[in-house]
Amino acid sequence: MDRKAPNDTAATPAKKITMKHIAEYLNIDRTTVSKAMASTPGVSDKTVRMVRQAAEELGYRKDIIASSLMTGKNALLGIVLADMWRGIYAPFVDSFQKSAYKNGYGVILQYVDKRTIGVRQAIEVLKQQRISGVTFISGATSEEDNPALIELAESGVAVNTTVRDLLHDRIDTIHFDNRNAGYEAAMHLIELGHRNIVFMGENRVNLTMSQRFQGYKQAVEENGLPSQLVETHENVWPKGMDVQTAYRLAKQLWTGQPKPDAIIGGNDNIALGVLFALKEEGVHVPQQVSLLGFDDLYAILAVPQLTSMRMPIMESGTTAVELLMERLNNPAKQAEAIKLAYEKIVRDSTAAAVK
Amino acid sequence: MDRKAPNDTAATPAKKITMKHIAEYLNIDRTTVSKAMASTPGVSDKTVRMVRQAAEELGYRKDIIASSLMTGKNALLGIVLADMWRGIYAPFVDSFQKSAYKNGYGVILQYVDKRTIGVRQAIEVLKQQRISGVTFISGATSEEDNPALIELAESGVAVNTTVRDLLHDRIDTIHFDNRNAGYEAAMHLIELGHRNIVFMGENRVNLTMSQRFQGYKQAVEENGLPSQLVETHENVWPKGMDVQTAYRLAKQLWTGQPKPDAIIGGNDNIALGVLFALKEEGVHVPQQVSLLGFDDLYAILAVPQLTSMRMPIMESGTTAVELLMERLNNPAKQAEAIKLAYEKIVRDSTAAAVK
DNA sequence: CTGTTAGCGCATTCAG
DNA sequence: CTGAATGCGCTAACAG
């Protein structure tokens, strides 16, 4: 019962094939097998071929755990995040996972939360699995966690962050080019002939949005146009709050004079709120007013679908993996701060201004 | 340099503390330490206390990898999913991860995709990490993967699925009670005095939605009211498509007679599309028409915010972990099919019918 | 280029 | 109740 006939073709490979088995099978040493499988220099091509083929035949799969015990590394990348509710993390995780897989790595998720699990504990958990690299998503860490990140990086684990300043010469970071996105958004409307463009958003607490506003401001001023900021005066979390606020402010805006011929919502939520207000006022989008959002998270949920500056979240997941791979290959390389560009997605909410 | 003073308070614990160290520290055997830490019966309470305390003092952390090599198990749970883009997976993953952490388990993510990585490969990857349990999200697997799942379950890994039929007496499964949700949604409107309630959704391809419709149908019929289905006639993917379609159909609906006094959108997207149409028609929600959606994914992005039947996704992640834990404790237990209830979230889009 | 020896850190026999 | 021996499967030094 513990001996299976070799020609047992039942769907039960059950018995685990180890290097030992393939060594015995070929009458060579198990360490030679190890070297052959690992492409260690100093093994004849012939042996390598023999071993590889035997491995194939016997259905050998390397035991990652045992390997990991020796090498101290595991082909696993970690993602540390605070919350997946905000929506924008899902595509990040998705693309990160896909890229990692292509590179032969698995992905392990670790959530942090002020009340229950701190960054240090999260790192502890990941280190126990011998992860090779970790990415810390914006919001998961704050200034006070810097020492922990640095310590981790210096212990030989590849590390990067998103939307944080560079904090160490071995920790790469990824940014989103919000300022330029704001600039391009405004230029799009200006080129369509709009002269009176309003930016609506929260400009004090939210750095992302204030950068978008700065870009907008530069564009209109360069073109001799007035800049107007309508502040939502609220923290944008929880999501949805800003829809209602934007709605209220847009209604209000329509009681005054002059009325804008184009509106930029600092994110899609805000644009959505404005859209509802305009519908109620009987204002047609884009015939009378052009409307534009940011992030492209909810843009296609609108009627008409919104022109939006798409946040390169998918790209950021891929980039995060690439940075980790580069650093694993060259641990001493100088830290990079990569700035990802937004993509302008033109849909039906923006059109040429009427004369 | 390899001997640190015990009162070394520098932030570098660096040197790894193993059971060997704590054994030497206490002048006992390493295997005794092992037993003490594992609460194996047959060790004196005194020794256990001694060991535990020494472990604490020295900052000992058990090496999961080494442990795993011996036991064949790792405190890791896997999630197999097809895509995170649809939005509904994010809260699942989020709550799954949190629950897993509370139970002392980590989470490893594994994506599958027809073109690049099949279910069998995904399972292979996870088994290599010696995961203790796996959950397969709806959409990640199909009938043809059943043998692989069964094999996995029989190999001693805890397994469950979501929105799939029971396929083995050791594989639990989680469902959403769509039919009852449809029933309650309709009852909510009926109790508000609405008599002419339309259900809008895709009823052929999408099983989820047709179950919701069935529930709605039962409720109106029980109350002697007419049931009316407006079919979107389209596959609901890609998301957003249904918003536009629903918008078109609602506009159309408003050209005919009689006009409904309440509309149920088979999901929030559809309700959103209807809302845009009603705004354009100058119809006030909820004063003239009550509107209700499903899923509660985008309900708060509307003005007014939508009453919606919230899909218990967060609960499903937690439930998935609980099922895995139960099965790990009792591998032979009969498979369960759990049906999770929706929660009715009443907001501003539904109100009493005008007489 | 191959085989020998040794050990990663832990857990599970079995004697004492 | 404790200690001594043994091995999980692999890799890394060295010697042959």
mmCIF file of C-alpha atoms in Angstrom, chain A:
data_model
loop_
_atom_site.group_PDB
_atom_site.id
_atom_site.type_symbol
_atom_site.label_atom_id
_atom_site.label_comp_id
_atom_site.label_asym_id
_atom_site.label_seq_id
_atom_site.Cartn_x
_atom_site.Cartn_y
_atom_site.Cartn_z
ATOM 1 C CA MET A 1 0.000 0.000 0.000
ATOM 2 C CA ASP A 2 2.898 2.333 0.257
ATOM 3 C CA ARG A 3 4.353 1.029 -2.950
ATOM 4 C CA LYS A 4 2.740 2.067 -6.170
ATOM 5 C CA ALA A 5 3.377 0.365 -9.450
ATOM 6 C CA PRO A 6 5.332 2.736 -11.668
ATOM 7 C CA ASN A 7 2.770 2.411 -14.412
ATOM 8 C CA ASP A 8 -0.033 3.446 -12.132
ATOM 9 C CA THR A 9 -1.990 5.721 -14.419
ATOM 10 C CA ALA A 10 -4.745 6.618 -11.986
ATOM 11 C CA ALA A 11 -5.354 10.327 -11.473
ATOM 12 C CA THR A 12 -3.405 10.214 -8.232
ATOM 13 C CA PRO A 13 0.188 11.379 -8.591
ATOM 14 C CA ALA A 14 -0.017 11.516 -4.810
ATOM 15 C CA LYS A 15 3.516 10.374 -4.029
ATOM 16 C CA LYS A 16 5.749 13.349 -4.051
ATOM 17 C CA ILE A 17 8.635 13.297 -6.477
ATOM 18 C CA THR A 18 11.776 14.825 -5.027
ATOM 19 C CA MET A 19 15.244 15.387 -6.357
ATOM 20 C CA LYS A 20 16.248 12.228 -4.600
ATOM 21 C CA HIS A 21 13.939 10.202 -6.797
ATOM 22 C CA ILE A 22 15.195 11.647 -9.986
ATOM 23 C CA ALA A 23 18.779 11.140 -8.776
ATOM 24 C CA GLU A 24 18.145 7.481 -8.109
ATOM 25 C CA TYR A 25 16.352 7.150 -11.386
ATOM 26 C CA LEU A 26 19.425 8.401 -13.224
ATOM 27 C CA ASN A 27 21.983 6.901 -10.843
ATOM 28 C CA ILE A 28 23.621 10.204 -10.123
ATOM 29 C CA ASP A 29 23.912 12.334 -7.033
ATOM 30 C CA ARG A 30 21.037 14.392 -5.713
ATOM 31 C CA THR A 31 23.194 17.503 -5.509
ATOM 32 C CA THR A 32 24.036 17.203 -9.148
ATOM 33 C CA VAL A 33 20.361 17.193 -9.822
ATOM 34 C CA SER A 34 19.993 20.314 -7.763
ATOM 35 C CA LYS A 35 22.675 22.102 -9.726
ATOM 36 C CA ALA A 36 21.278 20.950 -13.035
ATOM 37 C CA MET A 37 17.827 22.210 -12.206
ATOM 38 C CA ALA A 38 19.136 25.529 -10.960
ATOM 39 C CA SER A 39 21.326 26.118 -14.014
ATOM 40 C CA THR A 40 24.329 26.489 -11.769
ATOM 41 C CA PRO A 41 27.450 26.886 -13.904
ATOM 42 C CA GLY A 42 29.695 23.878 -13.769
ATOM 43 C CA VAL A 43 27.416 21.140 -14.983
ATOM 44 C CA SER A 44 27.678 19.512 -18.384
ATOM 45 C CA ASP A 45 24.972 20.286 -20.854
ATOM 46 C CA LYS A 46 24.369 16.623 -21.266
ATOM 47 C CA THR A 47 23.637 16.124 -17.585
ATOM 48 C CA VAL A 48 21.385 19.133 -17.551
ATOM 49 C CA ARG A 49 19.356 17.746 -20.416
ATOM 50 C CA MET A 50 19.160 14.311 -18.836
ATOM 51 C CA VAL A 51 18.019 15.699 -15.546
ATOM 52 C CA ARG A 52 15.513 18.090 -17.039
ATOM 53 C CA GLN A 53 13.970 15.344 -19.065
ATOM 54 C CA ALA A 54 13.810 12.910 -16.199
ATOM 55 C CA ALA A 55 12.198 15.612 -14.084
ATOM 56 C CA GLU A 56 9.610 16.109 -16.772
ATOM 57 C CA GLU A 57 8.916 12.398 -17.060
ATOM 58 C CA LEU A 58 8.560 11.835 -13.364
ATOM 59 C CA GLY A 59 6.465 14.925 -12.903
ATOM 60 C CA TYR A 60 8.882 16.587 -10.570
ATOM 61 C CA ARG A 61 7.994 19.940 -8.968
ATOM 62 C CA LYS A 62 10.508 21.729 -6.859
ATOM 63 C CA ASP A 63 9.498 22.151 -3.256
ATOM 64 C CA ILE A 64 9.492 25.871 -2.773
ATOM 65 C CA ILE A 65 9.296 25.616 0.961
ATOM 66 C CA ALA A 66 12.386 23.471 1.293
ATOM 67 C CA SER A 67 14.195 25.647 -1.170
ATOM 68 C CA SER A 68 13.123 28.681 0.725
ATOM 69 C CA LEU A 69 14.428 27.277 3.965
ATOM 70 C CA MET A 70 17.899 27.126 2.472
ATOM 71 C CA THR A 71 18.012 30.285 0.451
ATOM 72 C CA GLY A 72 16.095 32.462 2.817
ATOM 73 C CA LYS A 73 14.007 33.766 -0.069
ATOM 74 C CA ASN A 74 10.648 32.872 -1.468
ATOM 75 C CA ALA A 75 9.295 33.883 -4.864
ATOM 76 C CA LEU A 76 6.559 35.899 -3.260
ATOM 77 C CA LEU A 77 5.796 39.592 -3.415
ATOM 78 C CA GLY A 78 3.769 41.367 -0.785
ATOM 79 C CA ILE A 79 1.256 44.149 -1.080
ATOM 80 C CA VAL A 80 0.569 46.161 2.020
ATOM 81 C CA LEU A 81 -2.618 48.139 1.889
ATOM 82 C CA ALA A 82 -4.922 49.912 4.258
ATOM 83 C CA ASP A 83 -8.256 49.250 2.665
ATOM 84 C CA MET A 84 -9.658 48.034 -0.590
ATOM 85 C CA TRP A 85 -12.905 49.871 -0.275
ATOM 86 C CA ARG A 86 -11.881 52.969 -2.080
ATOM 87 C CA GLY A 87 -12.067 51.147 -5.344
ATOM 88 C CA ILE A 88 -8.819 52.322 -6.802
ATOM 89 C CA TYR A 89 -6.845 49.533 -5.189
ATOM 90 C CA ALA A 90 -8.631 46.759 -6.984
ATOM 91 C CA PRO A 91 -7.088 47.439 -10.379
ATOM 92 C CA PHE A 92 -3.731 47.925 -8.746
ATOM 93 C CA VAL A 93 -3.863 44.573 -7.037
ATOM 94 C CA ASP A 94 -5.171 43.011 -10.188
ATOM 95 C CA SER A 95 -2.394 44.242 -12.433
ATOM 96 C CA PHE A 96 0.237 43.685 -9.767
ATOM 97 C CA GLN A 97 -0.806 40.093 -9.447
ATOM 98 C CA LYS A 98 -0.755 39.507 -13.177
ATOM 99 C CA SER A 99 2.694 41.007 -13.597
ATOM 100 C CA ALA A 100 4.033 39.118 -10.643
ATOM 101 C CA TYR A 101 2.759 35.897 -12.102
ATOM 102 C CA LYS A 102 4.466 36.598 -15.407
ATOM 103 C CA ASN A 103 7.703 37.003 -13.534
ATOM 104 C CA GLY A 104 7.226 33.752 -11.691
ATOM 105 C CA TYR A 105 6.205 35.305 -8.398
ATOM 106 C CA GLY A 106 3.182 34.819 -6.214
ATOM 107 C CA VAL A 107 1.420 37.594 -4.359
ATOM 108 C CA ILE A 108 0.592 37.799 -0.722
ATOM 109 C CA LEU A 109 -1.728 40.426 0.611
ATOM 110 C CA GLN A 110 -1.331 42.111 3.935
ATOM 111 C CA TYR A 111 -3.694 44.651 5.253
ATOM 112 C CA VAL A 112 -2.897 47.210 7.927
ATOM 113 C CA ASP A 113 -5.158 49.244 10.115
ATOM 114 C CA LYS A 114 -4.353 51.667 12.885
ATOM 115 C CA ARG A 115 -6.462 49.863 15.419
ATOM 116 C CA THR A 116 -5.703 46.215 14.818
ATOM 117 C CA ILE A 117 -2.487 45.680 12.937
ATOM 118 C CA GLY A 118 0.396 48.064 12.506
ATOM 119 C CA VAL A 119 2.916 48.303 9.735
ATOM 120 C CA ARG A 120 5.613 46.606 11.803
ATOM 121 C CA GLN A 121 3.428 43.602 12.456
ATOM 122 C CA ALA A 122 2.466 43.431 8.816
ATOM 123 C CA ILE A 123 6.113 43.411 7.841
ATOM 124 C CA GLU A 124 6.736 40.712 10.398
ATOM 125 C CA VAL A 125 4.105 38.479 8.843
ATOM 126 C CA LEU A 126 5.497 38.999 5.381
ATOM 127 C CA LYS A 127 9.075 38.396 6.428
ATOM 128 C CA GLN A 128 8.023 35.115 7.929
ATOM 129 C CA GLN A 129 6.953 34.016 4.499
ATOM 130 C CA ARG A 130 10.355 35.117 3.242
ATOM 131 C CA ILE A 131 8.899 37.478 0.676
ATOM 132 C CA SER A 132 11.366 38.862 -1.845
ATOM 133 C CA GLY A 133 9.743 42.241 -2.248
ATOM 134 C CA VAL A 134 6.963 44.429 -0.933
ATOM 135 C CA THR A 135 5.029 47.373 -2.178
ATOM 136 C CA PHE A 136 3.342 49.752 0.230
ATOM 137 C CA ILE A 137 0.240 51.381 -1.105
ATOM 138 C CA SER A 138 -0.452 54.984 -0.373
ATOM 139 C CA GLY A 139 -2.476 55.277 2.785
ATOM 140 C CA ALA A 140 -1.029 52.161 4.360
ATOM 141 C CA THR A 141 1.987 53.951 5.759
ATOM 142 C CA SER A 142 2.757 57.320 7.251
ATOM 143 C CA GLU A 143 5.876 59.191 8.295
ATOM 144 C CA GLU A 144 6.175 57.286 11.525
ATOM 145 C CA ASP A 145 6.548 54.017 9.678
ATOM 146 C CA ASN A 146 9.607 55.169 7.772
ATOM 147 C CA PRO A 147 12.103 53.484 10.082
ATOM 148 C CA ALA A 148 10.341 50.166 9.624
ATOM 149 C CA LEU A 149 10.389 50.487 5.848
ATOM 150 C CA ILE A 150 14.028 51.463 5.811
ATOM 151 C CA GLU A 151 14.972 48.614 8.063
ATOM 152 C CA LEU A 152 13.108 46.248 5.790
ATOM 153 C CA ALA A 153 14.828 47.588 2.689
ATOM 154 C CA GLU A 154 18.226 47.337 4.303
ATOM 155 C CA SER A 155 17.582 43.755 5.282
ATOM 156 C CA GLY A 156 17.655 42.899 1.588
ATOM 157 C CA VAL A 157 13.994 42.925 0.698
ATOM 158 C CA ALA A 158 13.016 44.952 -2.365
ATOM 159 C CA VAL A 159 10.692 47.756 -1.342
ATOM 160 C CA ASN A 160 8.709 50.468 -3.020
ATOM 161 C CA THR A 161 5.927 52.865 -2.168
ATOM 162 C CA THR A 162 3.250 54.755 -4.035
ATOM 163 C CA VAL A 163 2.477 58.423 -3.626
ATOM 164 C CA ARG A 164 5.110 59.035 -1.009
ATOM 165 C CA ASP A 165 8.295 61.023 -1.073
ATOM 166 C CA LEU A 166 11.533 59.219 -1.578
ATOM 167 C CA LEU A 167 12.670 58.251 1.853
ATOM 168 C CA HIS A 168 15.699 56.113 1.297
ATOM 169 C CA ASP A 169 18.177 55.455 -1.468
ATOM 170 C CA ARG A 170 16.958 51.899 -1.888
ATOM 171 C CA ILE A 171 13.237 52.514 -1.796
ATOM 172 C CA ASP A 172 11.704 53.373 -5.129
ATOM 173 C CA THR A 173 8.446 55.217 -5.386
ATOM 174 C CA ILE A 174 5.649 55.749 -7.843
ATOM 175 C CA HIS A 175 3.741 58.958 -8.339
ATOM 176 C CA PHE A 176 0.872 60.060 -10.494
ATOM 177 C CA ASP A 177 1.377 63.159 -12.533
ATOM 178 C CA ASN A 178 -1.623 65.037 -11.270
ATOM 179 C CA ARG A 179 -0.377 68.446 -12.154
ATOM 180 C CA ASN A 180 0.100 67.633 -15.773
ATOM 181 C CA ALA A 181 -3.229 65.847 -15.851
ATOM 182 C CA GLY A 182 -4.877 69.026 -14.628
ATOM 183 C CA TYR A 183 -3.048 70.955 -17.272
ATOM 184 C CA GLU A 184 -4.108 68.645 -20.063
ATOM 185 C CA ALA A 185 -7.682 68.542 -18.885
ATOM 186 C CA ALA A 186 -7.883 72.306 -19.053
ATOM 187 C CA MET A 187 -6.099 72.436 -22.408
ATOM 188 C CA HIS A 188 -8.602 69.998 -23.835
ATOM 189 C CA LEU A 189 -11.425 72.338 -22.955
ATOM 190 C CA ILE A 190 -9.566 75.438 -24.048
ATOM 191 C CA GLU A 191 -8.875 73.905 -27.426
ATOM 192 C CA LEU A 192 -12.568 73.209 -27.752
ATOM 193 C CA GLY A 193 -13.089 76.945 -27.433
ATOM 194 C CA HIS A 194 -14.262 77.197 -23.843
ATOM 195 C CA ARG A 195 -13.426 80.457 -22.109
ATOM 196 C CA ASN A 196 -15.009 80.205 -18.737
ATOM 197 C CA ILE A 197 -13.827 77.023 -17.124
ATOM 198 C CA VAL A 198 -14.497 76.208 -13.489
ATOM 199 C CA PHE A 199 -12.545 73.718 -11.416
ATOM 200 C CA MET A 200 -14.459 72.065 -8.645
ATOM 201 C CA GLY A 201 -12.670 70.202 -5.895
ATOM 202 C CA GLU A 202 -11.290 70.041 -2.415
ATOM 203 C CA ASN A 203 -8.071 71.955 -2.452
ATOM 204 C CA ARG A 204 -6.669 71.980 1.062
ATOM 205 C CA VAL A 205 -6.566 68.537 2.587
ATOM 206 C CA ASN A 206 -6.289 66.566 -0.607
ATOM 207 C CA LEU A 207 -2.858 66.940 -2.179
ATOM 208 C CA THR A 208 -3.804 64.997 -5.289
ATOM 209 C CA MET A 209 -6.631 67.318 -6.058
ATOM 210 C CA SER A 210 -4.730 70.486 -5.350
ATOM 211 C CA GLN A 211 -2.058 69.375 -7.809
ATOM 212 C CA ARG A 212 -4.721 68.864 -10.418
ATOM 213 C CA PHE A 213 -5.993 72.316 -9.673
ATOM 214 C CA GLN A 214 -2.514 73.818 -10.044
ATOM 215 C CA GLY A 215 -2.176 72.307 -13.488
ATOM 216 C CA TYR A 216 -5.573 73.645 -14.473
ATOM 217 C CA LYS A 217 -4.663 77.079 -13.171
ATOM 218 C CA GLN A 218 -1.466 77.218 -15.144
ATOM 219 C CA ALA A 219 -3.249 76.263 -18.355
ATOM 220 C CA VAL A 220 -5.999 78.846 -18.122
ATOM 221 C CA GLU A 221 -3.615 81.581 -17.069
ATOM 222 C CA GLU A 222 -1.235 80.824 -19.896
ATOM 223 C CA ASN A 223 -4.173 81.348 -22.185
ATOM 224 C CA GLY A 224 -5.290 84.557 -20.619
ATOM 225 C CA LEU A 225 -8.421 83.032 -19.180
ATOM 226 C CA PRO A 226 -9.820 83.426 -15.669
ATOM 227 C CA SER A 227 -9.401 80.626 -13.196
ATOM 228 C CA GLN A 228 -12.184 79.820 -10.821
ATOM 229 C CA LEU A 229 -12.098 77.314 -8.027
ATOM 230 C CA VAL A 230 -15.242 76.058 -6.399
ATOM 231 C CA GLU A 231 -14.197 74.323 -3.243
ATOM 232 C CA THR A 232 -16.157 71.407 -1.940
ATOM 233 C CA HIS A 233 -14.849 72.227 1.523
ATOM 234 C CA GLU A 234 -15.095 68.659 2.612
ATOM 235 C CA ASN A 235 -12.903 65.720 3.006
ATOM 236 C CA VAL A 236 -13.560 63.466 0.049
ATOM 237 C CA TRP A 237 -13.889 60.392 2.205
ATOM 238 C CA PRO A 238 -16.216 58.691 2.519
ATOM 239 C CA LYS A 239 -16.695 58.435 -1.188
ATOM 240 C CA GLY A 240 -20.068 59.568 -2.318
ATOM 241 C CA MET A 241 -20.104 62.511 0.032
ATOM 242 C CA ASP A 242 -18.476 64.542 -2.671
ATOM 243 C CA VAL A 243 -21.180 63.659 -5.195
ATOM 244 C CA GLN A 244 -23.810 65.246 -3.030
ATOM 245 C CA THR A 245 -21.688 68.250 -2.231
ATOM 246 C CA ALA A 246 -20.795 68.843 -5.838
ATOM 247 C CA TYR A 247 -24.460 68.607 -6.725
ATOM 248 C CA ARG A 248 -25.347 71.287 -4.197
ATOM 249 C CA LEU A 249 -22.556 73.599 -5.279
ATOM 250 C CA ALA A 250 -23.399 73.222 -8.937
ATOM 251 C CA LYS A 251 -27.036 74.111 -8.285
ATOM 252 C CA GLN A 252 -25.803 77.137 -6.419
ATOM 253 C CA LEU A 253 -23.406 78.038 -9.209
ATOM 254 C CA TRP A 254 -26.328 78.135 -11.597
ATOM 255 C CA THR A 255 -28.135 80.791 -9.661
ATOM 256 C CA GLY A 256 -25.267 83.231 -10.171
ATOM 257 C CA GLN A 257 -23.757 85.006 -13.148
ATOM 258 C CA PRO A 258 -21.833 84.469 -15.294
ATOM 259 C CA LYS A 259 -22.357 80.786 -15.822
ATOM 260 C CA PRO A 260 -19.354 78.710 -16.865
ATOM 261 C CA ASP A 261 -19.296 77.017 -20.246
ATOM 262 C CA ALA A 262 -17.196 74.155 -18.958
ATOM 263 C CA ILE A 263 -16.660 72.440 -15.626
ATOM 264 C CA ILE A 264 -13.860 70.227 -14.442
ATOM 265 C CA GLY A 265 -14.676 67.936 -11.563
ATOM 266 C CA GLY A 266 -11.619 67.136 -9.471
ATOM 267 C CA ASN A 267 -12.662 63.498 -9.662
ATOM 268 C CA ASP A 268 -15.417 61.495 -11.316
ATOM 269 C CA ASN A 269 -17.628 61.662 -8.265
ATOM 270 C CA ILE A 270 -17.679 65.410 -8.370
ATOM 271 C CA ALA A 271 -18.354 65.439 -12.087
ATOM 272 C CA LEU A 272 -21.216 63.045 -11.497
ATOM 273 C CA GLY A 273 -22.746 65.345 -8.893
ATOM 274 C CA VAL A 274 -22.462 68.277 -11.267
ATOM 275 C CA LEU A 275 -24.086 66.269 -14.015
ATOM 276 C CA PHE A 276 -27.110 65.527 -11.875
ATOM 277 C CA ALA A 277 -27.449 69.196 -11.054
ATOM 278 C CA LEU A 278 -27.213 70.227 -14.699
ATOM 279 C CA LYS A 279 -29.851 67.710 -15.712
ATOM 280 C CA GLU A 280 -32.207 69.129 -13.184
ATOM 281 C CA GLU A 281 -31.511 72.641 -14.413
ATOM 282 C CA GLY A 282 -32.314 71.518 -17.918
ATOM 283 C CA VAL A 283 -28.788 72.258 -19.064
ATOM 284 C CA HIS A 284 -27.602 69.956 -21.811
ATOM 285 C CA VAL A 285 -24.209 68.281 -21.633
ATOM 286 C CA PRO A 286 -22.186 68.729 -23.788
ATOM 287 C CA GLN A 287 -24.283 71.046 -25.988
ATOM 288 C CA GLN A 288 -24.410 73.866 -23.485
ATOM 289 C CA VAL A 289 -21.740 72.929 -20.980
ATOM 290 C CA SER A 290 -18.786 70.616 -21.262
ATOM 291 C CA LEU A 291 -18.011 68.445 -18.267
ATOM 292 C CA LEU A 292 -14.876 66.514 -17.430
ATOM 293 C CA GLY A 293 -13.770 64.284 -14.580
ATOM 294 C CA PHE A 294 -10.693 62.578 -13.185
ATOM 295 C CA ASP A 295 -9.757 58.961 -12.459
ATOM 296 C CA ASP A 296 -12.085 57.317 -14.937
ATOM 297 C CA LEU A 297 -13.525 55.205 -12.190
ATOM 298 C CA TYR A 298 -17.183 56.028 -12.665
ATOM 299 C CA ALA A 299 -17.105 57.953 -15.924
ATOM 300 C CA ILE A 300 -18.950 55.344 -17.954
ATOM 301 C CA LEU A 301 -21.722 55.172 -15.397
ATOM 302 C CA ALA A 302 -22.902 58.572 -16.534
ATOM 303 C CA VAL A 303 -25.229 59.545 -19.349
ATOM 304 C CA PRO A 304 -23.605 60.919 -21.388
ATOM 305 C CA GLN A 305 -20.426 59.065 -20.547
ATOM 306 C CA LEU A 306 -17.854 61.435 -19.154
ATOM 307 C CA THR A 307 -14.613 62.533 -20.655
ATOM 308 C CA SER A 308 -12.125 61.744 -17.931
ATOM 309 C CA MET A 309 -8.429 61.808 -17.162
ATOM 310 C CA ARG A 310 -7.743 58.159 -16.480
ATOM 311 C CA MET A 311 -5.523 57.504 -13.522
ATOM 312 C CA PRO A 312 -2.859 55.011 -14.542
ATOM 313 C CA ILE A 313 -3.630 52.570 -11.776
ATOM 314 C CA MET A 314 -3.254 49.461 -13.852
ATOM 315 C CA GLU A 315 0.093 50.721 -15.001
ATOM 316 C CA SER A 316 1.111 51.460 -11.451
ATOM 317 C CA GLY A 317 0.644 47.836 -10.420
ATOM 318 C CA THR A 318 2.754 46.693 -13.321
ATOM 319 C CA THR A 319 5.354 49.346 -12.647
ATOM 320 C CA ALA A 320 5.531 48.375 -9.003
ATOM 321 C CA VAL A 321 6.401 44.817 -9.986
ATOM 322 C CA GLU A 322 8.962 45.998 -12.505
ATOM 323 C CA LEU A 323 10.651 48.153 -9.914
ATOM 324 C CA LEU A 324 10.784 45.243 -7.510
ATOM 325 C CA MET A 325 12.286 42.992 -10.166
ATOM 326 C CA GLU A 326 14.927 45.553 -11.048
ATOM 327 C CA ARG A 327 15.875 45.994 -7.469
ATOM 328 C CA LEU A 328 16.092 42.271 -6.883
ATOM 329 C CA ASN A 329 18.496 42.075 -9.790
ATOM 330 C CA ASN A 330 20.466 45.050 -8.637
ATOM 331 C CA PRO A 331 19.925 45.707 -4.952
ATOM 332 C CA ALA A 332 22.337 48.622 -4.810
ATOM 333 C CA LYS A 333 20.802 50.702 -7.557
ATOM 334 C CA GLN A 334 19.873 54.267 -6.777
ATOM 335 C CA ALA A 335 16.236 54.785 -5.858
ATOM 336 C CA GLU A 336 13.921 55.962 -8.599
ATOM 337 C CA ALA A 337 10.875 58.168 -8.360
ATOM 338 C CA ILE A 338 8.660 57.324 -11.276
ATOM 339 C CA LYS A 339 5.902 59.644 -12.314
ATOM 340 C CA LEU A 340 3.129 58.030 -14.291
ATOM 341 C CA ALA A 341 1.133 60.000 -16.827
ATOM 342 C CA TYR A 342 -2.633 60.150 -16.995
ATOM 343 C CA GLU A 343 -4.439 59.232 -20.139
ATOM 344 C CA LYS A 344 -7.063 61.506 -21.590
ATOM 345 C CA ILE A 345 -10.205 59.533 -22.386
ATOM 346 C CA VAL A 346 -12.485 61.637 -24.538
ATOM 347 C CA ARG A 347 -16.126 60.642 -24.412
ATOM 348 C CA ASP A 348 -19.415 62.410 -24.876
ATOM 349 C CA SER A 349 -19.461 64.996 -22.131
ATOM 350 C CA THR A 350 -17.126 67.459 -23.824
ATOM 351 C CA ALA A 351 -17.667 69.203 -27.137
ATOM 352 C CA ALA A 352 -16.785 72.385 -28.989
ATOM 353 C CA ALA A 353 -18.117 75.559 -27.422
ATOM 354 C CA VAL A 354 -21.020 77.202 -29.176
ATOM 355 C CA LYS A 355 -20.251 80.634 -30.573
#
